[in-house]
Amino acid sequence: MIMDSQDKRRDDQHQVTKNSHFLQALHHALDGIGEVLVRERNMRFHIFAAVLVLLFGLYLGIGRSDWIWITIAVAMVIMSEFVNTMVEAIVDLIVVDTYHPLAKVAKDVAAGGVLVAVGTAVVIGGLIFYPYIF
């Protein structure tokens, strides 16, 4: 069966315009969070680690300003993983199954950003939890 252009338009119901209202935008944002959780094993690990850190902070009874720094550190790691996933998806969309040295640079730099965020979060966690433990 041959499809004409009108049939193709009816079958392609993907949104290509701006969100028309807040709830639509919220739905797409939640879809994005779900997509990262499903696609990225590292994101699931970061979430697991964040839950452990939060439980540890509750157990130790850390102070309010310490919670602020822990929250910033966790958010920094999670956001860097979002950015890394975006870069990987865009690069894969562009290069498909071919190798390009600039695609490697983009992906490596994005992954490096996650590593820097995780390293910074570990330092922040160490600085905060050390006095409570020792």
mmCIF file of N, CA and C in Angstrom:
data_model
loop_
_atom_site.group_PDB
_atom_site.id
_atom_site.type_symbol
_atom_site.label_atom_id
_atom_site.label_comp_id
_atom_site.label_asym_id
_atom_site.label_seq_id
_atom_site.Cartn_x
_atom_site.Cartn_y
_atom_site.Cartn_z
ATOM 1 N N MET A 1 0.841 -1.179 0.000
ATOM 2 C CA MET A 1 0.000 0.000 0.000
ATOM 3 C C MET A 1 0.885 1.240 0.000
ATOM 4 N N ILE A 2 0.565 2.186 -0.857
ATOM 5 C CA ILE A 2 1.318 3.430 -0.962
ATOM 6 C C ILE A 2 0.617 4.496 -0.127
ATOM 7 N N MET A 3 1.433 5.181 0.705
ATOM 8 C CA MET A 3 0.874 6.241 1.556
ATOM 9 C C MET A 3 1.107 7.585 0.877
ATOM 10 N N ASP A 4 0.088 8.416 0.825
ATOM 11 C CA ASP A 4 0.309 9.761 0.308
ATOM 12 C C ASP A 4 0.736 10.659 1.464
ATOM 13 N N SER A 5 1.071 11.908 1.173
ATOM 14 C CA SER A 5 1.605 12.820 2.186
ATOM 15 C C SER A 5 0.603 13.089 3.303
ATOM 16 N N GLN A 6 -0.686 13.071 2.998
ATOM 17 C CA GLN A 6 -1.696 13.293 4.027
ATOM 18 C C GLN A 6 -1.740 12.117 5.004
ATOM 19 N N ASP A 7 -1.614 10.898 4.504
ATOM 20 C CA ASP A 7 -1.564 9.724 5.379
ATOM 21 C C ASP A 7 -0.346 9.785 6.297
ATOM 22 N N LYS A 8 0.788 10.206 5.756
ATOM 23 C CA LYS A 8 2.004 10.307 6.556
ATOM 24 C C LYS A 8 1.812 11.324 7.678
ATOM 25 N N ARG A 9 1.184 12.457 7.379
ATOM 26 C CA ARG A 9 0.957 13.485 8.402
ATOM 27 C C ARG A 9 0.059 12.965 9.517
ATOM 28 N N ARG A 10 -0.947 12.186 9.165
ATOM 29 C CA ARG A 10 -1.847 11.631 10.179
ATOM 30 C C ARG A 10 -1.124 10.630 11.066
ATOM 31 N N ASP A 11 -0.217 9.836 10.483
ATOM 32 C CA ASP A 11 0.505 8.828 11.251
ATOM 33 C C ASP A 11 1.583 9.451 12.136
ATOM 34 N N ASP A 12 2.116 10.576 11.743
ATOM 35 C CA ASP A 12 3.185 11.225 12.501
ATOM 36 C C ASP A 12 2.574 12.248 13.454
ATOM 37 N N GLN A 13 2.290 11.815 14.658
ATOM 38 C CA GLN A 13 1.642 12.691 15.629
ATOM 39 C C GLN A 13 2.628 13.284 16.636
ATOM 40 N N HIS A 14 3.907 13.258 16.328
ATOM 41 C CA HIS A 14 4.905 13.806 17.234
ATOM 42 C C HIS A 14 4.840 15.323 17.232
ATOM 43 N N GLN A 15 4.997 15.893 18.410
ATOM 44 C CA GLN A 15 4.920 17.344 18.555
ATOM 45 C C GLN A 15 6.172 17.997 17.970
ATOM 46 N N VAL A 16 5.965 18.990 17.133
ATOM 47 C CA VAL A 16 7.082 19.728 16.547
ATOM 48 C C VAL A 16 6.969 21.221 16.828
ATOM 49 N N THR A 17 5.955 21.618 17.584
ATOM 50 C CA THR A 17 5.765 23.019 17.924
ATOM 51 C C THR A 17 6.019 23.221 19.411
ATOM 52 N N LYS A 18 6.017 24.485 19.816
ATOM 53 C CA LYS A 18 6.204 24.823 21.222
ATOM 54 C C LYS A 18 5.079 24.246 22.072
ATOM 55 N N ASN A 19 5.383 23.989 23.344
ATOM 56 C CA ASN A 19 4.341 23.538 24.272
ATOM 57 C C ASN A 19 3.271 24.612 24.385
ATOM 58 N N SER A 20 2.016 24.171 24.431
ATOM 59 C CA SER A 20 0.928 25.150 24.465
ATOM 60 C C SER A 20 0.559 25.575 25.884
ATOM 61 N N HIS A 21 0.944 24.788 26.900
ATOM 62 C CA HIS A 21 0.638 25.174 28.277
ATOM 63 C C HIS A 21 1.607 24.479 29.235
ATOM 64 N N PHE A 22 1.586 24.934 30.482
ATOM 65 C CA PHE A 22 2.523 24.452 31.495
ATOM 66 C C PHE A 22 2.443 22.945 31.695
ATOM 67 N N LEU A 23 1.250 22.394 31.776
ATOM 68 C CA LEU A 23 1.113 20.963 32.029
ATOM 69 C C LEU A 23 1.719 20.124 30.903
ATOM 70 N N GLN A 24 1.618 20.614 29.691
ATOM 71 C CA GLN A 24 2.237 19.912 28.565
ATOM 72 C C GLN A 24 3.760 19.932 28.715
ATOM 73 N N ALA A 25 4.293 21.093 29.076
ATOM 74 C CA ALA A 25 5.738 21.211 29.285
ATOM 75 C C ALA A 25 6.194 20.319 30.441
ATOM 76 N N LEU A 26 5.413 20.284 31.508
ATOM 77 C CA LEU A 26 5.732 19.442 32.659
ATOM 78 C C LEU A 26 5.741 17.969 32.255
ATOM 79 N N HIS A 27 4.768 17.577 31.460
ATOM 80 C CA HIS A 27 4.696 16.189 30.984
ATOM 81 C C HIS A 27 5.954 15.826 30.194
ATOM 82 N N HIS A 28 6.394 16.720 29.310
ATOM 83 C CA HIS A 28 7.594 16.448 28.521
ATOM 84 C C HIS A 28 8.834 16.396 29.413
ATOM 85 N N ALA A 29 8.895 17.268 30.413
ATOM 86 C CA ALA A 29 10.036 17.257 31.331
ATOM 87 C C ALA A 29 10.094 15.945 32.110
ATOM 88 N N LEU A 30 8.948 15.479 32.578
ATOM 89 C CA LEU A 30 8.901 14.201 33.293
ATOM 90 C C LEU A 30 9.258 13.036 32.369
ATOM 91 N N ASP A 31 8.841 13.114 31.100
ATOM 92 C CA ASP A 31 9.251 12.116 30.110
ATOM 93 C C ASP A 31 10.774 12.091 29.982
ATOM 94 N N GLY A 32 11.377 13.267 29.985
ATOM 95 C CA GLY A 32 12.836 13.365 29.876
ATOM 96 C C GLY A 32 13.541 12.735 31.063
ATOM 97 N N ILE A 33 13.030 12.968 32.263
ATOM 98 C CA ILE A 33 13.615 12.356 33.460
ATOM 99 C C ILE A 33 13.488 10.840 33.373
ATOM 100 N N GLY A 34 12.313 10.375 32.985
ATOM 101 C CA GLY A 34 12.112 8.933 32.839
ATOM 102 C C GLY A 34 13.038 8.331 31.797
ATOM 103 N N GLU A 35 13.219 9.038 30.699
ATOM 104 C CA GLU A 35 14.095 8.562 29.620
ATOM 105 C C GLU A 35 15.527 8.396 30.116
ATOM 106 N N VAL A 36 16.024 9.361 30.868
ATOM 107 C CA VAL A 36 17.396 9.273 31.386
ATOM 108 C C VAL A 36 17.513 8.115 32.372
ATOM 109 N N LEU A 37 16.505 7.939 33.213
ATOM 110 C CA LEU A 37 16.555 6.844 34.183
ATOM 111 C C LEU A 37 16.523 5.477 33.498
ATOM 112 N N VAL A 38 15.775 5.378 32.407
ATOM 113 C CA VAL A 38 15.686 4.104 31.686
ATOM 114 C C VAL A 38 16.953 3.851 30.870
ATOM 115 N N ARG A 39 17.463 4.867 30.203
ATOM 116 C CA ARG A 39 18.589 4.704 29.277
ATOM 117 C C ARG A 39 19.944 4.624 29.959
ATOM 118 N N GLU A 40 20.120 5.398 31.021
ATOM 119 C CA GLU A 40 21.467 5.598 31.573
ATOM 120 C C GLU A 40 21.679 4.852 32.882
ATOM 121 N N ARG A 41 22.488 3.807 32.825
ATOM 122 C CA ARG A 41 22.844 3.040 34.021
ATOM 123 C C ARG A 41 23.546 3.937 35.038
ATOM 124 N N ASN A 42 24.404 4.834 34.564
ATOM 125 C CA ASN A 42 25.126 5.715 35.472
ATOM 126 C C ASN A 42 24.178 6.638 36.241
ATOM 127 N N MET A 43 23.099 7.070 35.588
ATOM 128 C CA MET A 43 22.141 7.924 36.288
ATOM 129 C C MET A 43 21.482 7.137 37.418
ATOM 130 N N ARG A 44 21.143 5.895 37.169
ATOM 131 C CA ARG A 44 20.551 5.070 38.224
ATOM 132 C C ARG A 44 21.542 4.903 39.375
ATOM 133 N N PHE A 45 22.820 4.742 39.058
ATOM 134 C CA PHE A 45 23.838 4.645 40.103
ATOM 135 C C PHE A 45 23.930 5.955 40.887
ATOM 136 N N HIS A 46 23.911 7.094 40.186
ATOM 137 C CA HIS A 46 23.985 8.394 40.864
ATOM 138 C C HIS A 46 22.785 8.598 41.795
ATOM 139 N N ILE A 47 21.608 8.207 41.341
ATOM 140 C CA ILE A 47 20.412 8.328 42.180
ATOM 141 C C ILE A 47 20.550 7.436 43.414
ATOM 142 N N PHE A 48 21.012 6.201 43.221
ATOM 143 C CA PHE A 48 21.226 5.282 44.338
ATOM 144 C C PHE A 48 22.228 5.876 45.334
ATOM 145 N N ALA A 49 23.342 6.408 44.827
ATOM 146 C CA ALA A 49 24.355 7.017 45.691
ATOM 147 C C ALA A 49 23.780 8.226 46.430
ATOM 148 N N ALA A 50 22.970 9.018 45.736
ATOM 149 C CA ALA A 50 22.367 10.193 46.369
ATOM 150 C C ALA A 50 21.439 9.784 47.510
ATOM 151 N N VAL A 51 20.666 8.728 47.295
ATOM 152 C CA VAL A 51 19.773 8.239 48.359
ATOM 153 C C VAL A 51 20.595 7.776 49.562
ATOM 154 N N LEU A 52 21.699 7.068 49.313
ATOM 155 C CA LEU A 52 22.570 6.637 50.408
ATOM 156 C C LEU A 52 23.137 7.830 51.171
ATOM 157 N N VAL A 53 23.590 8.839 50.436
ATOM 158 C CA VAL A 53 24.139 10.040 51.076
ATOM 159 C C VAL A 53 23.061 10.739 51.908
ATOM 160 N N LEU A 54 21.854 10.841 51.366
ATOM 161 C CA LEU A 54 20.769 11.490 52.104
ATOM 162 C C LEU A 54 20.416 10.701 53.367
ATOM 163 N N LEU A 55 20.356 9.384 53.260
ATOM 164 C CA LEU A 55 20.081 8.554 54.441
ATOM 165 C C LEU A 55 21.205 8.673 55.472
ATOM 166 N N PHE A 56 22.442 8.714 55.007
ATOM 167 C CA PHE A 56 23.590 8.864 55.895
ATOM 168 C C PHE A 56 23.540 10.220 56.608
ATOM 169 N N GLY A 57 23.175 11.247 55.862
ATOM 170 C CA GLY A 57 23.037 12.578 56.466
ATOM 171 C C GLY A 57 21.946 12.608 57.523
ATOM 172 N N LEU A 58 20.835 11.943 57.256
ATOM 173 C CA LEU A 58 19.763 11.859 58.246
ATOM 174 C C LEU A 58 20.225 11.100 59.482
ATOM 175 N N TYR A 59 20.940 9.996 59.260
ATOM 176 C CA TYR A 59 21.433 9.185 60.362
ATOM 177 C C TYR A 59 22.393 9.977 61.256
ATOM 178 N N LEU A 60 23.276 10.745 60.627
ATOM 179 C CA LEU A 60 24.256 11.524 61.388
ATOM 180 C C LEU A 60 23.680 12.822 61.940
ATOM 181 N N GLY A 61 22.525 13.217 61.452
ATOM 182 C CA GLY A 61 21.912 14.469 61.912
ATOM 183 C C GLY A 61 22.705 15.702 61.516
ATOM 184 N N ILE A 62 23.116 15.753 60.263
ATOM 185 C CA ILE A 62 23.934 16.890 59.814
ATOM 186 C C ILE A 62 23.119 18.179 59.866
ATOM 187 N N GLY A 63 23.820 19.298 59.957
ATOM 188 C CA GLY A 63 23.185 20.599 60.115
ATOM 189 C C GLY A 63 22.596 21.147 58.832
ATOM 190 N N ARG A 64 21.864 22.234 58.983
ATOM 191 C CA ARG A 64 21.153 22.840 57.852
ATOM 192 C C ARG A 64 22.100 23.296 56.740
ATOM 193 N N SER A 65 23.161 23.990 57.084
ATOM 194 C CA SER A 65 24.086 24.455 56.041
ATOM 195 C C SER A 65 24.775 23.268 55.365
ATOM 196 N N ASP A 66 25.006 22.188 56.100
ATOM 197 C CA ASP A 66 25.572 20.990 55.493
ATOM 198 C C ASP A 66 24.592 20.388 54.482
ATOM 199 N N TRP A 67 23.297 20.412 54.816
ATOM 200 C CA TRP A 67 22.287 19.914 53.880
ATOM 201 C C TRP A 67 22.276 20.730 52.595
ATOM 202 N N ILE A 68 22.498 22.029 52.725
ATOM 203 C CA ILE A 68 22.534 22.882 51.530
ATOM 204 C C ILE A 68 23.649 22.426 50.596
ATOM 205 N N TRP A 69 24.837 22.192 51.154
ATOM 206 C CA TRP A 69 25.972 21.768 50.328
ATOM 207 C C TRP A 69 25.771 20.383 49.746
ATOM 208 N N ILE A 70 25.193 19.483 50.531
ATOM 209 C CA ILE A 70 24.908 18.134 50.016
ATOM 210 C C ILE A 70 23.910 18.212 48.864
ATOM 211 N N THR A 71 22.887 19.037 49.029
ATOM 212 C CA THR A 71 21.876 19.202 47.974
ATOM 213 C C THR A 71 22.506 19.767 46.706
ATOM 214 N N ILE A 72 23.363 20.756 46.854
ATOM 215 C CA ILE A 72 24.046 21.334 45.692
ATOM 216 C C ILE A 72 24.927 20.288 45.016
ATOM 217 N N ALA A 73 25.658 19.521 45.801
ATOM 218 C CA ALA A 73 26.547 18.497 45.235
ATOM 219 C C ALA A 73 25.761 17.436 44.478
ATOM 220 N N VAL A 74 24.671 16.960 45.072
ATOM 221 C CA VAL A 74 23.846 15.938 44.421
ATOM 222 C C VAL A 74 23.240 16.501 43.132
ATOM 223 N N ALA A 75 22.699 17.711 43.209
ATOM 224 C CA ALA A 75 22.087 18.328 42.025
ATOM 225 C C ALA A 75 23.115 18.530 40.914
ATOM 226 N N MET A 76 24.336 18.903 41.295
ATOM 227 C CA MET A 76 25.396 19.116 40.306
ATOM 228 C C MET A 76 25.706 17.813 39.554
ATOM 229 N N VAL A 77 25.782 16.703 40.273
ATOM 230 C CA VAL A 77 26.063 15.419 39.631
ATOM 231 C C VAL A 77 24.906 15.014 38.721
ATOM 232 N N ILE A 78 23.673 15.132 39.221
ATOM 233 C CA ILE A 78 22.500 14.745 38.432
ATOM 234 C C ILE A 78 22.399 15.606 37.173
ATOM 235 N N MET A 79 22.574 16.908 37.316
ATOM 236 C CA MET A 79 22.492 17.801 36.152
ATOM 237 C C MET A 79 23.603 17.505 35.137
ATOM 238 N N SER A 80 24.800 17.200 35.624
ATOM 239 C CA SER A 80 25.881 16.891 34.682
ATOM 240 C C SER A 80 25.575 15.613 33.909
ATOM 241 N N GLU A 81 24.912 14.663 34.554
ATOM 242 C CA GLU A 81 24.524 13.430 33.851
ATOM 243 C C GLU A 81 23.443 13.722 32.804
ATOM 244 N N PHE A 82 22.520 14.641 33.111
ATOM 245 C CA PHE A 82 21.528 15.067 32.113
ATOM 246 C C PHE A 82 22.227 15.682 30.899
ATOM 247 N N VAL A 83 23.170 16.581 31.144
ATOM 248 C CA VAL A 83 23.879 17.247 30.045
ATOM 249 C C VAL A 83 24.668 16.219 29.235
ATOM 250 N N ASN A 84 25.324 15.290 29.911
ATOM 251 C CA ASN A 84 26.065 14.239 29.220
ATOM 252 C C ASN A 84 25.140 13.428 28.315
ATOM 253 N N THR A 85 23.977 13.076 28.818
ATOM 254 C CA THR A 85 23.019 12.309 28.023
ATOM 255 C C THR A 85 22.541 13.112 26.819
ATOM 256 N N MET A 86 22.295 14.402 27.017
ATOM 257 C CA MET A 86 21.880 15.257 25.888
ATOM 258 C C MET A 86 22.956 15.312 24.818
ATOM 259 N N VAL A 87 24.201 15.517 25.231
ATOM 260 C CA VAL A 87 25.306 15.593 24.269
ATOM 261 C C VAL A 87 25.420 14.279 23.503
ATOM 262 N N GLU A 88 25.360 13.159 24.218
ATOM 263 C CA GLU A 88 25.460 11.862 23.547
ATOM 264 C C GLU A 88 24.330 11.663 22.534
ATOM 265 N N ALA A 89 23.106 12.039 22.915
ATOM 266 C CA ALA A 89 21.967 11.862 22.000
ATOM 267 C C ALA A 89 22.106 12.738 20.761
ATOM 268 N N ILE A 90 22.514 13.972 20.939
ATOM 269 C CA ILE A 90 22.655 14.890 19.797
ATOM 270 C C ILE A 90 23.780 14.420 18.876
ATOM 271 N N VAL A 91 24.904 14.033 19.474
ATOM 272 C CA VAL A 91 26.022 13.549 18.655
ATOM 273 C C VAL A 91 25.611 12.293 17.890
ATOM 274 N N ASP A 92 24.944 11.349 18.562
ATOM 275 C CA ASP A 92 24.503 10.127 17.880
ATOM 276 C C ASP A 92 23.511 10.439 16.761
ATOM 277 N N LEU A 93 22.646 11.426 16.972
ATOM 278 C CA LEU A 93 21.695 11.831 15.945
ATOM 279 C C LEU A 93 22.426 12.359 14.708
ATOM 280 N N ILE A 94 23.495 13.084 14.930
ATOM 281 C CA ILE A 94 24.219 13.713 13.823
ATOM 282 C C ILE A 94 25.119 12.719 13.086
ATOM 283 N N VAL A 95 25.897 11.948 13.831
ATOM 284 C CA VAL A 95 26.882 11.079 13.174
ATOM 285 C C VAL A 95 26.347 9.695 12.853
ATOM 286 N N VAL A 96 25.206 9.332 13.421
ATOM 287 C CA VAL A 96 24.578 8.023 13.235
ATOM 288 C C VAL A 96 25.585 6.927 13.576
ATOM 289 N N ASP A 97 25.987 6.125 12.623
ATOM 290 C CA ASP A 97 26.913 5.013 12.896
ATOM 291 C C ASP A 97 28.305 5.252 12.327
ATOM 292 N N THR A 98 28.672 6.503 12.131
ATOM 293 C CA THR A 98 30.007 6.798 11.601
ATOM 294 C C THR A 98 30.868 7.387 12.711
ATOM 295 N N TYR A 99 32.184 7.288 12.542
ATOM 296 C CA TYR A 99 33.117 7.865 13.503
ATOM 297 C C TYR A 99 33.538 9.241 13.024
ATOM 298 N N HIS A 100 33.542 10.183 13.945
ATOM 299 C CA HIS A 100 34.084 11.508 13.655
ATOM 300 C C HIS A 100 34.865 11.954 14.879
ATOM 301 N N PRO A 101 36.080 12.465 14.685
ATOM 302 C CA PRO A 101 36.896 12.850 15.843
ATOM 303 C C PRO A 101 36.242 13.930 16.714
ATOM 304 N N LEU A 102 35.468 14.829 16.115
ATOM 305 C CA LEU A 102 34.801 15.856 16.923
ATOM 306 C C LEU A 102 33.648 15.274 17.738
ATOM 307 N N ALA A 103 33.029 14.221 17.225
ATOM 308 C CA ALA A 103 31.994 13.532 18.006
ATOM 309 C C ALA A 103 32.627 12.914 19.243
ATOM 310 N N LYS A 104 33.799 12.339 19.087
ATOM 311 C CA LYS A 104 34.517 11.771 20.233
ATOM 312 C C LYS A 104 34.863 12.859 21.235
ATOM 313 N N VAL A 105 35.338 13.996 20.760
ATOM 314 C CA VAL A 105 35.663 15.103 21.658
ATOM 315 C C VAL A 105 34.432 15.533 22.448
ATOM 316 N N ALA A 106 33.308 15.708 21.754
ATOM 317 C CA ALA A 106 32.083 16.147 22.428
ATOM 318 C C ALA A 106 31.663 15.155 23.510
ATOM 319 N N LYS A 107 31.665 13.874 23.175
ATOM 320 C CA LYS A 107 31.252 12.856 24.144
ATOM 321 C C LYS A 107 32.244 12.744 25.300
ATOM 322 N N ASP A 108 33.536 12.798 25.000
ATOM 323 C CA ASP A 108 34.546 12.693 26.051
ATOM 324 C C ASP A 108 34.495 13.893 26.996
ATOM 325 N N VAL A 109 34.310 15.082 26.444
ATOM 326 C CA VAL A 109 34.236 16.281 27.280
ATOM 327 C C VAL A 109 32.988 16.236 28.164
ATOM 328 N N ALA A 110 31.864 15.800 27.608
ATOM 329 C CA ALA A 110 30.639 15.692 28.407
ATOM 330 C C ALA A 110 30.825 14.679 29.543
ATOM 331 N N ALA A 111 31.445 13.540 29.241
ATOM 332 C CA ALA A 111 31.713 12.539 30.274
ATOM 333 C C ALA A 111 32.697 13.081 31.306
ATOM 334 N N GLY A 112 33.669 13.850 30.844
ATOM 335 C CA GLY A 112 34.616 14.486 31.759
ATOM 336 C C GLY A 112 33.928 15.458 32.701
ATOM 337 N N GLY A 113 32.907 16.150 32.197
ATOM 338 C CA GLY A 113 32.137 17.049 33.054
ATOM 339 C C GLY A 113 31.444 16.300 34.176
ATOM 340 N N VAL A 114 30.931 15.120 33.875
ATOM 341 C CA VAL A 114 30.309 14.290 34.915
ATOM 342 C C VAL A 114 31.369 13.886 35.936
ATOM 343 N N LEU A 115 32.537 13.496 35.463
ATOM 344 C CA LEU A 115 33.606 13.085 36.364
ATOM 345 C C LEU A 115 34.030 14.227 37.293
ATOM 346 N N VAL A 116 34.131 15.425 36.764
ATOM 347 C CA VAL A 116 34.472 16.589 37.590
ATOM 348 C C VAL A 116 33.384 16.845 38.637
ATOM 349 N N ALA A 117 32.125 16.740 38.226
ATOM 350 C CA ALA A 117 31.016 16.939 39.161
ATOM 351 C C ALA A 117 31.034 15.893 40.268
ATOM 352 N N VAL A 118 31.257 14.635 39.903
ATOM 353 C CA VAL A 118 31.307 13.559 40.899
ATOM 354 C C VAL A 118 32.488 13.772 41.842
ATOM 355 N N GLY A 119 33.641 14.117 41.295
ATOM 356 C CA GLY A 119 34.816 14.376 42.143
ATOM 357 C C GLY A 119 34.574 15.512 43.125
ATOM 358 N N THR A 120 33.951 16.572 42.639
ATOM 359 C CA THR A 120 33.631 17.706 43.510
ATOM 360 C C THR A 120 32.633 17.296 44.590
ATOM 361 N N ALA A 121 31.639 16.498 44.212
ATOM 362 C CA ALA A 121 30.650 16.028 45.187
ATOM 363 C C ALA A 121 31.303 15.147 46.252
ATOM 364 N N VAL A 122 32.256 14.321 45.858
ATOM 365 C CA VAL A 122 32.958 13.474 46.826
ATOM 366 C C VAL A 122 33.748 14.342 47.807
ATOM 367 N N VAL A 123 34.417 15.365 47.302
ATOM 368 C CA VAL A 123 35.168 16.274 48.180
ATOM 369 C C VAL A 123 34.217 16.987 49.146
ATOM 370 N N ILE A 124 33.101 17.501 48.626
ATOM 371 C CA ILE A 124 32.113 18.169 49.483
ATOM 372 C C ILE A 124 31.596 17.196 50.541
ATOM 373 N N GLY A 125 31.249 15.975 50.122
ATOM 374 C CA GLY A 125 30.777 14.967 51.076
ATOM 375 C C GLY A 125 31.819 14.653 52.134
ATOM 376 N N GLY A 126 33.057 14.517 51.718
ATOM 377 C CA GLY A 126 34.136 14.256 52.678
ATOM 378 C C GLY A 126 34.294 15.375 53.683
ATOM 379 N N LEU A 127 34.269 16.616 53.194
ATOM 380 C CA LEU A 127 34.407 17.765 54.087
ATOM 381 C C LEU A 127 33.251 17.859 55.084
ATOM 382 N N ILE A 128 32.070 17.491 54.635
ATOM 383 C CA ILE A 128 30.894 17.580 55.508
ATOM 384 C C ILE A 128 30.840 16.415 56.486
ATOM 385 N N PHE A 129 31.021 15.190 56.008
ATOM 386 C CA PHE A 129 30.822 14.021 56.865
ATOM 387 C C PHE A 129 31.995 13.722 57.787
ATOM 388 N N TYR A 130 33.197 14.140 57.448
ATOM 389 C CA TYR A 130 34.380 13.843 58.260
ATOM 390 C C TYR A 130 34.200 14.248 59.727
ATOM 391 N N PRO A 131 33.804 15.500 60.013
ATOM 392 C CA PRO A 131 33.658 15.890 61.433
ATOM 393 C C PRO A 131 32.572 15.095 62.179
ATOM 394 N N TYR A 132 31.546 14.665 61.476
ATOM 395 C CA TYR A 132 30.473 13.904 62.134
ATOM 396 C C TYR A 132 30.920 12.477 62.447
ATOM 397 N N ILE A 133 31.824 11.950 61.620
ATOM 398 C CA ILE A 133 32.261 10.565 61.791
ATOM 399 C C ILE A 133 33.393 10.469 62.807
ATOM 400 N N PHE A 134 34.336 11.419 62.732
ATOM 401 C CA PHE A 134 35.532 11.312 63.589
ATOM 402 C C PHE A 134 35.519 12.335 64.699
#
